[in-house]
């Protein structure tokens, strides 16, 4: 088992080593950037083998960090990384190939293409909730695009950070990829540097800090943020299936998922059926006492436990009713799966991303009320619609905005590496996964190659009537 390595001694030591590694990578970037698709595939392959070699240690690390069940680690940390790796390995030659672009008739005699060049030296800052997945998936895209990478994982999951550092150090020279552990101070120092791109995954509030720091160097950013992802269950939905999939999406990872269904609107006529089905599935998944079921994870730390307990008591003080749940254990960072109805819209529960195993459920009568409420909030990272009525589905999709989502499922869109993944405005800027991830870490260099003389060669000063007529013709017809 990997022991958590000594934290770096002081911020002064950190600053020196950050600067040293950054300078090394800046010097090495053209060497890394000119690699062929075969060479990049070989790097990803080496990373793949090392990653799999440490599969057991990754599971142990995540158990130590927040009692994450090994099967859930396989499903939500190992599989997303291996699927991103396999997809990149099979597509990298296509992605890297120069892309021929149509040339307008006015530019006859030339041809145009896009050359995908690496952004250069990039920074990946990752969160704690899926520490391996959300660090290594963007890393694969960055390597596929030919970048040098500095990774700053979360300080809240130190065992996961230590194993990631071990894997990276085994595969790469620090002049190509390096992991720098640490908290806000280290992150702040990194953000002062003129990286060529920053890929940040975390909360919207820290996303704003990252974007502000990036602006000082005109560094481009990808912000994978969070927020409240609404879920709608209409009167035509299969209630059993909806309840089962919502319970799975909400209580996996103890609800600490950026794309977890944050709260549910269910049609008034199906509310009781839905609540009872939710209860049944919670019982089936986690037994009568979820604190004794190893498949049920824990909250990452006491601060977050207290935050969630605060949400529950605030909602109850404003008239909400707890349908299932209540039990908590402060020593264990445990909160039972909790269903709440009647939460006031002014409560903390409804004004913050919940990021925990608490599910507020609301009944509705008219779909347009739901749509109006969703529109009044920030654009969510995901939205889920359970319905068998295509008119309802289209109505919701056409009248709301969200980063992504599913119809008749929850969170599973994340697994499709062919789909762009990311938010919109408050829930994020830019996309990741597959080709979108490759493009995120690339500059699309647009190049025009002049092959034979063209009309522009005639349009040089001094201008005269003939040249003006040629210009007029071009504006009118070409
Ligand atoms: P966070 O924003 O607190 O931290 C993320 C990273 O930023 C960590 O590495 C942390 O060390 C660093 N950081 C924290 N404060 C900083 C500061 N002031 N300056 C510079 N760096 C700082 O997020 P978290 O608690 O680790 O993760 C939870 C949040 O992340 C939720 O909002 C969740 O929705 C979001 N999230 C989004 C996605 C996505 O793909 N869109 C995925 C997972 C989590």
CSV table of C-alpha atoms in Angstrom, one decimal, residues 101-455:
chain,number,residue,atom,x,y,z
A,101,UNK,CA,-10.6,22.8,-45.4
A,102,UNK,CA,-12.8,24.1,-48.3
A,103,UNK,CA,-11.2,27.1,-50.1
A,104,UNK,CA,-13.6,29.8,-51.5
A,105,UNK,CA,-13.5,30.5,-55.2
A,106,UNK,CA,-12.2,34.0,-54.5
A,107,UNK,CA,-9.0,32.3,-53.3
A,108,UNK,CA,-8.7,30.0,-56.2
A,109,UNK,CA,-5.2,28.7,-56.7
A,110,UNK,CA,-4.7,28.0,-53.0
A,111,UNK,CA,-5.6,25.2,-50.6
A,112,UNK,CA,-6.3,25.4,-46.9
A,113,UNK,CA,-5.9,23.0,-43.9
A,114,UNK,CA,-6.0,22.9,-40.1
A,115,UNK,CA,-2.9,21.7,-38.4
A,116,UNK,CA,-3.4,20.5,-34.8
A,117,UNK,CA,-0.5,21.7,-32.7
A,118,UNK,CA,-0.2,21.2,-29.0
A,119,UNK,CA,-1.1,24.1,-26.7
A,120,UNK,CA,2.3,23.6,-25.0
A,121,UNK,CA,2.7,23.4,-21.2
A,122,UNK,CA,-0.6,22.9,-19.5
A,123,UNK,CA,-1.9,22.7,-16.0
A,124,UNK,CA,-4.6,20.3,-14.8
A,125,UNK,CA,-6.1,21.1,-11.4
A,126,UNK,CA,-8.4,18.3,-10.2
A,127,UNK,CA,-11.0,17.8,-7.5
A,128,UNK,CA,-11.4,15.0,-4.8
A,129,UNK,CA,-14.7,13.4,-5.7
A,130,UNK,CA,-13.4,11.2,-8.6
A,131,UNK,CA,-9.7,12.0,-8.0
A,132,UNK,CA,-8.2,9.4,-10.4
A,133,UNK,CA,-10.8,9.7,-13.2
A,134,UNK,CA,-10.9,13.5,-13.3
A,135,UNK,CA,-7.1,13.8,-13.3
A,136,UNK,CA,-6.1,11.0,-15.7
A,137,UNK,CA,-8.9,11.5,-18.3
A,138,UNK,CA,-7.8,15.0,-19.1
A,139,UNK,CA,-4.2,13.8,-18.9
A,140,UNK,CA,-4.8,11.3,-21.7
A,141,UNK,CA,-6.3,14.0,-23.9
A,142,UNK,CA,-3.4,16.4,-23.1
A,143,UNK,CA,-0.8,13.7,-24.0
A,144,UNK,CA,-2.7,12.7,-27.2
A,145,UNK,CA,-2.4,16.4,-28.2
A,146,UNK,CA,1.3,16.5,-27.5
A,147,UNK,CA,1.5,18.7,-24.4
A,148,UNK,CA,3.7,18.8,-21.4
A,149,UNK,CA,1.6,18.6,-18.2
A,150,UNK,CA,1.7,19.7,-14.6
A,151,UNK,CA,-1.0,18.1,-12.5
A,152,UNK,CA,-2.2,19.5,-9.1
A,153,UNK,CA,-4.6,17.0,-7.6
A,154,UNK,CA,-6.8,17.7,-4.6
A,155,UNK,CA,-5.4,17.8,-1.1
A,156,UNK,CA,-8.6,16.3,0.3
A,157,UNK,CA,-7.8,12.8,-1.1
A,158,UNK,CA,-4.1,12.5,-0.2
A,159,UNK,CA,-3.9,8.7,-0.8
A,160,UNK,CA,-5.3,9.0,-4.3
A,161,UNK,CA,-2.8,11.9,-5.0
A,162,UNK,CA,0.1,9.8,-3.8
A,163,UNK,CA,-0.7,6.8,-6.0
A,164,UNK,CA,-1.3,9.1,-9.0
A,165,UNK,CA,2.1,10.7,-8.4
A,166,UNK,CA,3.7,7.2,-8.2
A,167,UNK,CA,2.1,6.2,-11.5
A,168,UNK,CA,3.1,9.4,-13.3
A,169,UNK,CA,6.7,9.2,-12.0
A,170,UNK,CA,7.0,5.7,-13.2
A,171,UNK,CA,5.9,6.5,-16.8
A,172,UNK,CA,7.1,10.1,-17.5
A,173,UNK,CA,10.1,12.3,-16.9
A,174,UNK,CA,9.1,15.4,-14.9
A,175,UNK,CA,10.2,17.4,-17.9
A,176,UNK,CA,7.1,16.0,-19.6
A,177,UNK,CA,4.5,15.2,-17.0
A,178,UNK,CA,4.7,16.0,-13.2
A,179,UNK,CA,2.4,15.8,-10.2
A,180,UNK,CA,2.7,18.6,-7.7
A,181,UNK,CA,0.7,17.9,-4.5
A,182,UNK,CA,-0.6,20.6,-2.2
A,183,UNK,CA,-3.6,22.7,-1.3
A,184,UNK,CA,-4.7,26.2,-2.1
A,185,UNK,CA,-1.3,27.8,-1.6
A,186,UNK,CA,0.4,25.5,-4.1
A,187,UNK,CA,-2.5,26.0,-6.5
A,188,UNK,CA,-2.2,29.8,-6.2
A,189,UNK,CA,1.5,29.6,-7.0
A,190,UNK,CA,0.9,27.5,-10.0
A,191,UNK,CA,-1.8,29.9,-11.3
A,192,UNK,CA,0.7,32.7,-11.4
A,193,UNK,CA,2.7,31.0,-14.1
A,194,UNK,CA,2.0,31.6,-17.8
A,195,UNK,CA,0.7,28.2,-18.7
A,196,UNK,CA,-0.5,27.7,-22.3
A,197,UNK,CA,-3.8,26.2,-21.0
A,198,UNK,CA,-5.4,25.5,-17.7
A,199,UNK,CA,-7.9,22.6,-17.4
A,200,UNK,CA,-9.7,23.0,-14.0
A,201,UNK,CA,-12.3,20.7,-12.5
A,202,UNK,CA,-14.0,21.9,-9.3
A,203,UNK,CA,-16.5,24.3,-7.9
A,204,UNK,CA,-17.8,27.4,-9.8
A,205,UNK,CA,-16.5,29.7,-7.0
A,206,UNK,CA,-12.9,28.4,-7.4
A,207,UNK,CA,-13.4,28.4,-11.2
A,208,UNK,CA,-13.8,32.2,-11.1
A,209,UNK,CA,-10.5,32.5,-9.2
A,210,UNK,CA,-8.8,30.3,-11.8
A,211,UNK,CA,-10.2,32.3,-14.7
A,212,UNK,CA,-9.2,35.6,-13.1
A,213,UNK,CA,-5.6,34.3,-12.6
A,214,UNK,CA,-5.5,32.9,-16.1
A,215,UNK,CA,-6.6,36.2,-17.6
A,216,UNK,CA,-3.4,37.9,-16.3
A,217,UNK,CA,-1.4,35.7,-18.7
A,218,UNK,CA,-4.1,35.4,-21.3
A,219,UNK,CA,-4.1,31.7,-20.7
A,220,UNK,CA,-7.0,29.8,-22.2
A,221,UNK,CA,-9.1,27.8,-19.8
A,222,UNK,CA,-11.4,24.8,-19.7
A,223,UNK,CA,-13.6,25.0,-16.6
A,224,UNK,CA,-15.4,21.8,-15.6
A,225,UNK,CA,-17.6,23.1,-12.8
A,226,UNK,CA,-20.7,22.0,-11.0
A,227,UNK,CA,-24.1,23.2,-9.9
A,228,UNK,CA,-27.6,21.9,-9.4
A,229,UNK,CA,-28.7,19.2,-11.9
A,230,UNK,CA,-32.5,19.0,-12.0
A,231,UNK,CA,-34.3,15.8,-12.8
A,232,UNK,CA,-37.9,15.6,-14.2
A,233,UNK,CA,-40.1,12.5,-13.9
A,234,UNK,CA,-43.3,13.1,-15.9
A,235,UNK,CA,-46.6,11.2,-15.7
A,236,UNK,CA,-45.7,8.9,-18.7
A,237,UNK,CA,-42.4,7.7,-17.2
A,238,UNK,CA,-41.8,4.2,-16.0
A,239,UNK,CA,-41.7,5.0,-12.3
A,240,UNK,CA,-39.8,1.9,-11.2
A,241,UNK,CA,-37.0,2.4,-13.7
A,242,UNK,CA,-36.9,6.1,-12.9
A,243,UNK,CA,-36.6,5.6,-9.2
A,244,UNK,CA,-34.0,2.8,-9.5
A,245,UNK,CA,-31.8,4.9,-11.9
A,246,UNK,CA,-32.2,8.1,-9.8
A,247,UNK,CA,-31.3,6.2,-6.6
A,248,UNK,CA,-28.2,4.7,-8.4
A,249,UNK,CA,-27.2,8.1,-9.7
A,250,UNK,CA,-27.8,10.0,-6.5
A,251,UNK,CA,-26.3,7.7,-3.9
A,252,UNK,CA,-23.2,6.3,-5.7
A,253,UNK,CA,-20.1,8.0,-4.4
A,254,UNK,CA,-22.4,9.2,-1.5
A,255,UNK,CA,-24.0,11.8,-3.8
A,256,UNK,CA,-20.6,13.5,-4.3
A,257,UNK,CA,-20.9,13.6,-8.1
A,258,UNK,CA,-20.9,16.8,-10.1
A,259,UNK,CA,-23.6,15.3,-12.4
A,260,UNK,CA,-25.7,13.6,-9.6
A,261,UNK,CA,-29.4,14.4,-9.9
A,262,UNK,CA,-29.5,17.2,-7.4
A,263,UNK,CA,-33.3,17.3,-7.0
A,264,UNK,CA,-36.4,15.8,-8.6
A,265,UNK,CA,-39.6,17.2,-10.0
A,266,UNK,CA,-42.2,14.4,-10.2
A,267,UNK,CA,-45.7,14.7,-11.6
A,268,UNK,CA,-48.2,15.1,-8.8
A,269,UNK,CA,-50.1,11.9,-9.9
A,270,UNK,CA,-47.0,9.8,-9.5
A,271,UNK,CA,-45.4,11.3,-6.4
A,272,UNK,CA,-46.4,8.7,-3.8
A,273,UNK,CA,-45.5,5.8,-6.2
A,274,UNK,CA,-42.2,7.4,-6.9
A,275,UNK,CA,-41.3,8.0,-3.2
A,276,UNK,CA,-42.2,4.5,-2.3
A,277,UNK,CA,-40.2,3.0,-5.2
A,278,UNK,CA,-37.2,5.2,-4.2
A,279,UNK,CA,-37.5,3.8,-0.7
A,280,UNK,CA,-37.6,0.3,-2.0
A,281,UNK,CA,-34.5,0.7,-4.1
A,282,UNK,CA,-32.5,2.4,-1.3
A,283,UNK,CA,-33.4,-0.7,0.9
A,284,UNK,CA,-32.4,-3.1,-1.9
A,285,UNK,CA,-29.1,-1.3,-2.6
A,286,UNK,CA,-27.9,-0.5,1.0
A,287,UNK,CA,-30.0,-2.7,3.4
A,288,UNK,CA,-31.9,-1.6,6.5
A,289,UNK,CA,-28.8,0.0,7.9
A,290,UNK,CA,-26.7,1.6,5.1
A,291,UNK,CA,-23.9,2.4,7.7
A,292,UNK,CA,-23.2,-1.3,7.8
A,293,UNK,CA,-23.2,-1.8,4.0
A,294,UNK,CA,-19.8,-1.5,2.4
A,295,UNK,CA,-21.2,-0.4,-0.9
A,296,UNK,CA,-22.2,2.9,0.7
A,297,UNK,CA,-19.3,5.3,0.8
A,298,UNK,CA,-18.7,8.2,3.2
A,299,UNK,CA,-18.6,11.9,3.0
A,300,UNK,CA,-15.1,13.1,2.3
A,301,UNK,CA,-14.5,15.0,5.6
A,302,UNK,CA,-16.1,16.5,8.6
A,303,UNK,CA,-16.5,20.0,7.0
A,304,UNK,CA,-18.6,18.6,4.3
A,305,UNK,CA,-20.6,16.4,6.7
A,306,UNK,CA,-21.4,19.5,8.8
A,307,UNK,CA,-22.3,21.4,5.7
A,308,UNK,CA,-24.8,18.7,4.7
A,309,UNK,CA,-26.3,18.4,8.2
A,310,UNK,CA,-26.7,22.2,8.1
A,311,UNK,CA,-28.7,21.9,4.9
A,312,UNK,CA,-31.0,19.3,6.4
A,313,UNK,CA,-31.7,21.3,9.6
A,314,UNK,CA,-32.2,24.6,7.7
A,315,UNK,CA,-34.7,22.9,5.3
A,316,UNK,CA,-36.6,21.3,8.2
A,317,UNK,CA,-36.7,24.6,10.1
A,318,UNK,CA,-38.4,26.0,7.0
A,319,UNK,CA,-41.0,23.3,6.8
A,320,UNK,CA,-39.4,20.5,4.9
A,321,UNK,CA,-40.3,16.9,5.7
A,322,UNK,CA,-37.8,14.0,5.9
A,323,UNK,CA,-39.2,11.0,4.2
A,324,UNK,CA,-36.2,8.7,4.6
A,325,UNK,CA,-32.9,9.2,6.3
A,326,UNK,CA,-32.0,11.2,9.4
A,327,UNK,CA,-29.4,8.9,10.8
A,328,UNK,CA,-25.8,10.4,10.9
A,329,UNK,CA,-22.5,9.5,12.5
A,330,UNK,CA,-20.1,12.4,12.9
A,331,UNK,CA,-17.1,10.2,13.7
A,332,UNK,CA,-17.7,8.1,10.6
A,333,UNK,CA,-18.6,11.0,8.2
A,334,UNK,CA,-21.8,9.1,7.6
A,335,UNK,CA,-25.2,10.4,6.6
A,336,UNK,CA,-28.0,7.9,5.6
A,337,UNK,CA,-29.6,8.2,2.2
A,338,UNK,CA,-32.0,11.0,2.8
A,339,UNK,CA,-35.2,11.9,0.9
A,340,UNK,CA,-36.8,15.3,1.6
A,341,UNK,CA,-40.1,16.8,0.4
A,342,UNK,CA,-41.5,20.3,0.7
A,343,UNK,CA,-38.1,22.0,0.9
A,344,UNK,CA,-38.5,25.8,0.7
A,345,UNK,CA,-36.9,27.3,-2.4
A,346,UNK,CA,-35.1,29.8,-0.1
A,347,UNK,CA,-33.5,27.0,1.9
A,348,UNK,CA,-29.7,26.4,1.8
A,349,UNK,CA,-30.5,23.0,0.4
A,350,UNK,CA,-32.1,24.6,-2.7
A,351,UNK,CA,-29.5,27.4,-3.1
A,352,UNK,CA,-26.3,25.3,-3.1
A,353,UNK,CA,-25.1,22.3,-5.0
A,354,UNK,CA,-26.0,19.5,-2.6
A,355,UNK,CA,-23.0,17.2,-3.3
A,356,UNK,CA,-24.1,14.6,-0.8
A,357,UNK,CA,-26.7,11.8,-0.3
A,358,UNK,CA,-29.8,14.1,0.1
A,359,UNK,CA,-32.5,14.2,-2.5
A,360,UNK,CA,-35.2,16.8,-2.4
A,361,UNK,CA,-38.4,15.8,-4.3
A,362,UNK,CA,-41.1,18.2,-5.5
A,363,UNK,CA,-44.5,17.4,-7.0
A,364,UNK,CA,-45.6,19.4,-10.1
A,365,UNK,CA,-48.7,19.8,-12.2
A,366,UNK,CA,-47.7,21.8,-15.2
A,367,UNK,CA,-44.5,21.2,-17.1
A,368,UNK,CA,-44.1,24.9,-17.9
A,369,UNK,CA,-43.9,25.7,-14.1
A,370,UNK,CA,-40.9,23.3,-13.9
A,371,UNK,CA,-39.3,24.8,-17.0
A,372,UNK,CA,-39.7,28.3,-15.6
A,373,UNK,CA,-38.1,27.4,-12.3
A,374,UNK,CA,-35.2,25.7,-14.0
A,375,UNK,CA,-34.7,28.7,-16.2
A,376,UNK,CA,-34.6,31.0,-13.2
A,377,UNK,CA,-31.5,29.3,-11.9
A,378,UNK,CA,-28.0,29.0,-13.3
A,379,UNK,CA,-27.5,26.7,-16.3
A,380,UNK,CA,-27.0,23.2,-14.9
A,381,UNK,CA,-24.2,20.8,-15.7
A,382,UNK,CA,-26.7,18.1,-16.5
A,383,UNK,CA,-30.4,17.6,-16.8
A,384,UNK,CA,-32.3,14.3,-16.6
A,385,UNK,CA,-35.7,13.6,-18.1
A,386,UNK,CA,-37.7,10.5,-17.4
A,387,UNK,CA,-40.6,10.3,-19.9
A,388,UNK,CA,-42.0,8.2,-22.7
A,389,UNK,CA,-43.7,11.2,-24.3
A,390,UNK,CA,-41.5,12.7,-27.0
A,391,UNK,CA,-43.5,16.0,-27.0
A,392,UNK,CA,-42.7,16.5,-23.3
A,393,UNK,CA,-39.1,15.5,-23.9
A,394,UNK,CA,-38.7,18.0,-26.8
A,395,UNK,CA,-40.6,20.7,-24.9
A,396,UNK,CA,-38.1,20.4,-22.0
A,397,UNK,CA,-35.0,20.2,-24.2
A,398,UNK,CA,-36.1,23.2,-26.4
A,399,UNK,CA,-37.0,25.4,-23.5
A,400,UNK,CA,-34.1,24.9,-21.1
A,401,UNK,CA,-30.3,25.0,-21.3
A,402,UNK,CA,-27.8,22.6,-19.7
A,403,UNK,CA,-24.3,21.3,-20.3
A,404,UNK,CA,-25.5,17.8,-21.1
A,405,UNK,CA,-27.7,15.0,-19.7
A,406,UNK,CA,-29.7,11.9,-20.3
A,407,UNK,CA,-33.2,10.8,-21.3
A,408,UNK,CA,-34.5,8.0,-19.1
A,409,UNK,CA,-31.2,7.6,-17.3
A,410,UNK,CA,-28.9,9.5,-14.9
A,411,UNK,CA,-25.2,10.5,-15.3
A,412,UNK,CA,-24.4,7.8,-17.8
A,413,UNK,CA,-23.7,10.3,-20.6
A,414,UNK,CA,-20.4,10.8,-18.9
A,415,UNK,CA,-19.3,7.3,-20.0
A,416,UNK,CA,-19.7,7.9,-23.8
A,417,UNK,CA,-16.3,9.2,-24.9
A,418,UNK,CA,-17.9,10.2,-28.2
A,419,UNK,CA,-20.1,12.8,-26.5
A,420,UNK,CA,-18.7,16.2,-25.6
A,421,UNK,CA,-18.7,16.5,-21.8
A,422,UNK,CA,-18.9,19.8,-19.9
A,423,UNK,CA,-21.1,22.6,-18.7
A,424,UNK,CA,-22.3,26.0,-19.9
A,425,UNK,CA,-21.5,29.3,-18.2
A,426,UNK,CA,-21.9,28.7,-14.4
A,427,UNK,CA,-21.5,25.0,-14.9
A,428,UNK,CA,-18.4,25.3,-17.1
A,429,UNK,CA,-16.6,26.5,-20.1
A,430,UNK,CA,-15.3,24.1,-22.8
A,431,UNK,CA,-15.7,20.4,-23.3
A,432,UNK,CA,-13.7,17.2,-22.6
A,433,UNK,CA,-13.6,13.6,-23.6
A,434,UNK,CA,-12.5,12.0,-26.9
A,435,UNK,CA,-11.9,14.3,-29.8
A,436,UNK,CA,-13.3,17.3,-27.7
A,437,UNK,CA,-10.5,16.6,-25.1
A,438,UNK,CA,-7.9,16.4,-27.9
A,439,UNK,CA,-9.1,19.8,-29.4
A,440,UNK,CA,-9.2,21.4,-25.9
A,441,UNK,CA,-5.5,20.8,-25.6
A,442,UNK,CA,-4.7,21.7,-29.2
A,443,UNK,CA,-4.5,24.9,-31.1
A,444,UNK,CA,-6.2,24.6,-34.5
A,445,UNK,CA,-3.6,26.3,-36.6
A,446,UNK,CA,-5.3,27.5,-39.8
A,447,UNK,CA,-3.0,27.5,-42.8
A,448,UNK,CA,-3.5,28.7,-46.4
A,449,UNK,CA,-1.0,27.4,-49.0
A,450,UNK,CA,-0.8,29.4,-52.2
A,451,UNK,CA,-0.1,27.0,-55.0
A,452,UNK,CA,-0.5,29.1,-58.2
A,453,UNK,CA,-0.8,32.8,-58.7
A,454,UNK,CA,-4.3,34.2,-57.9
A,455,UNK,CA,-6.5,37.3,-58.3
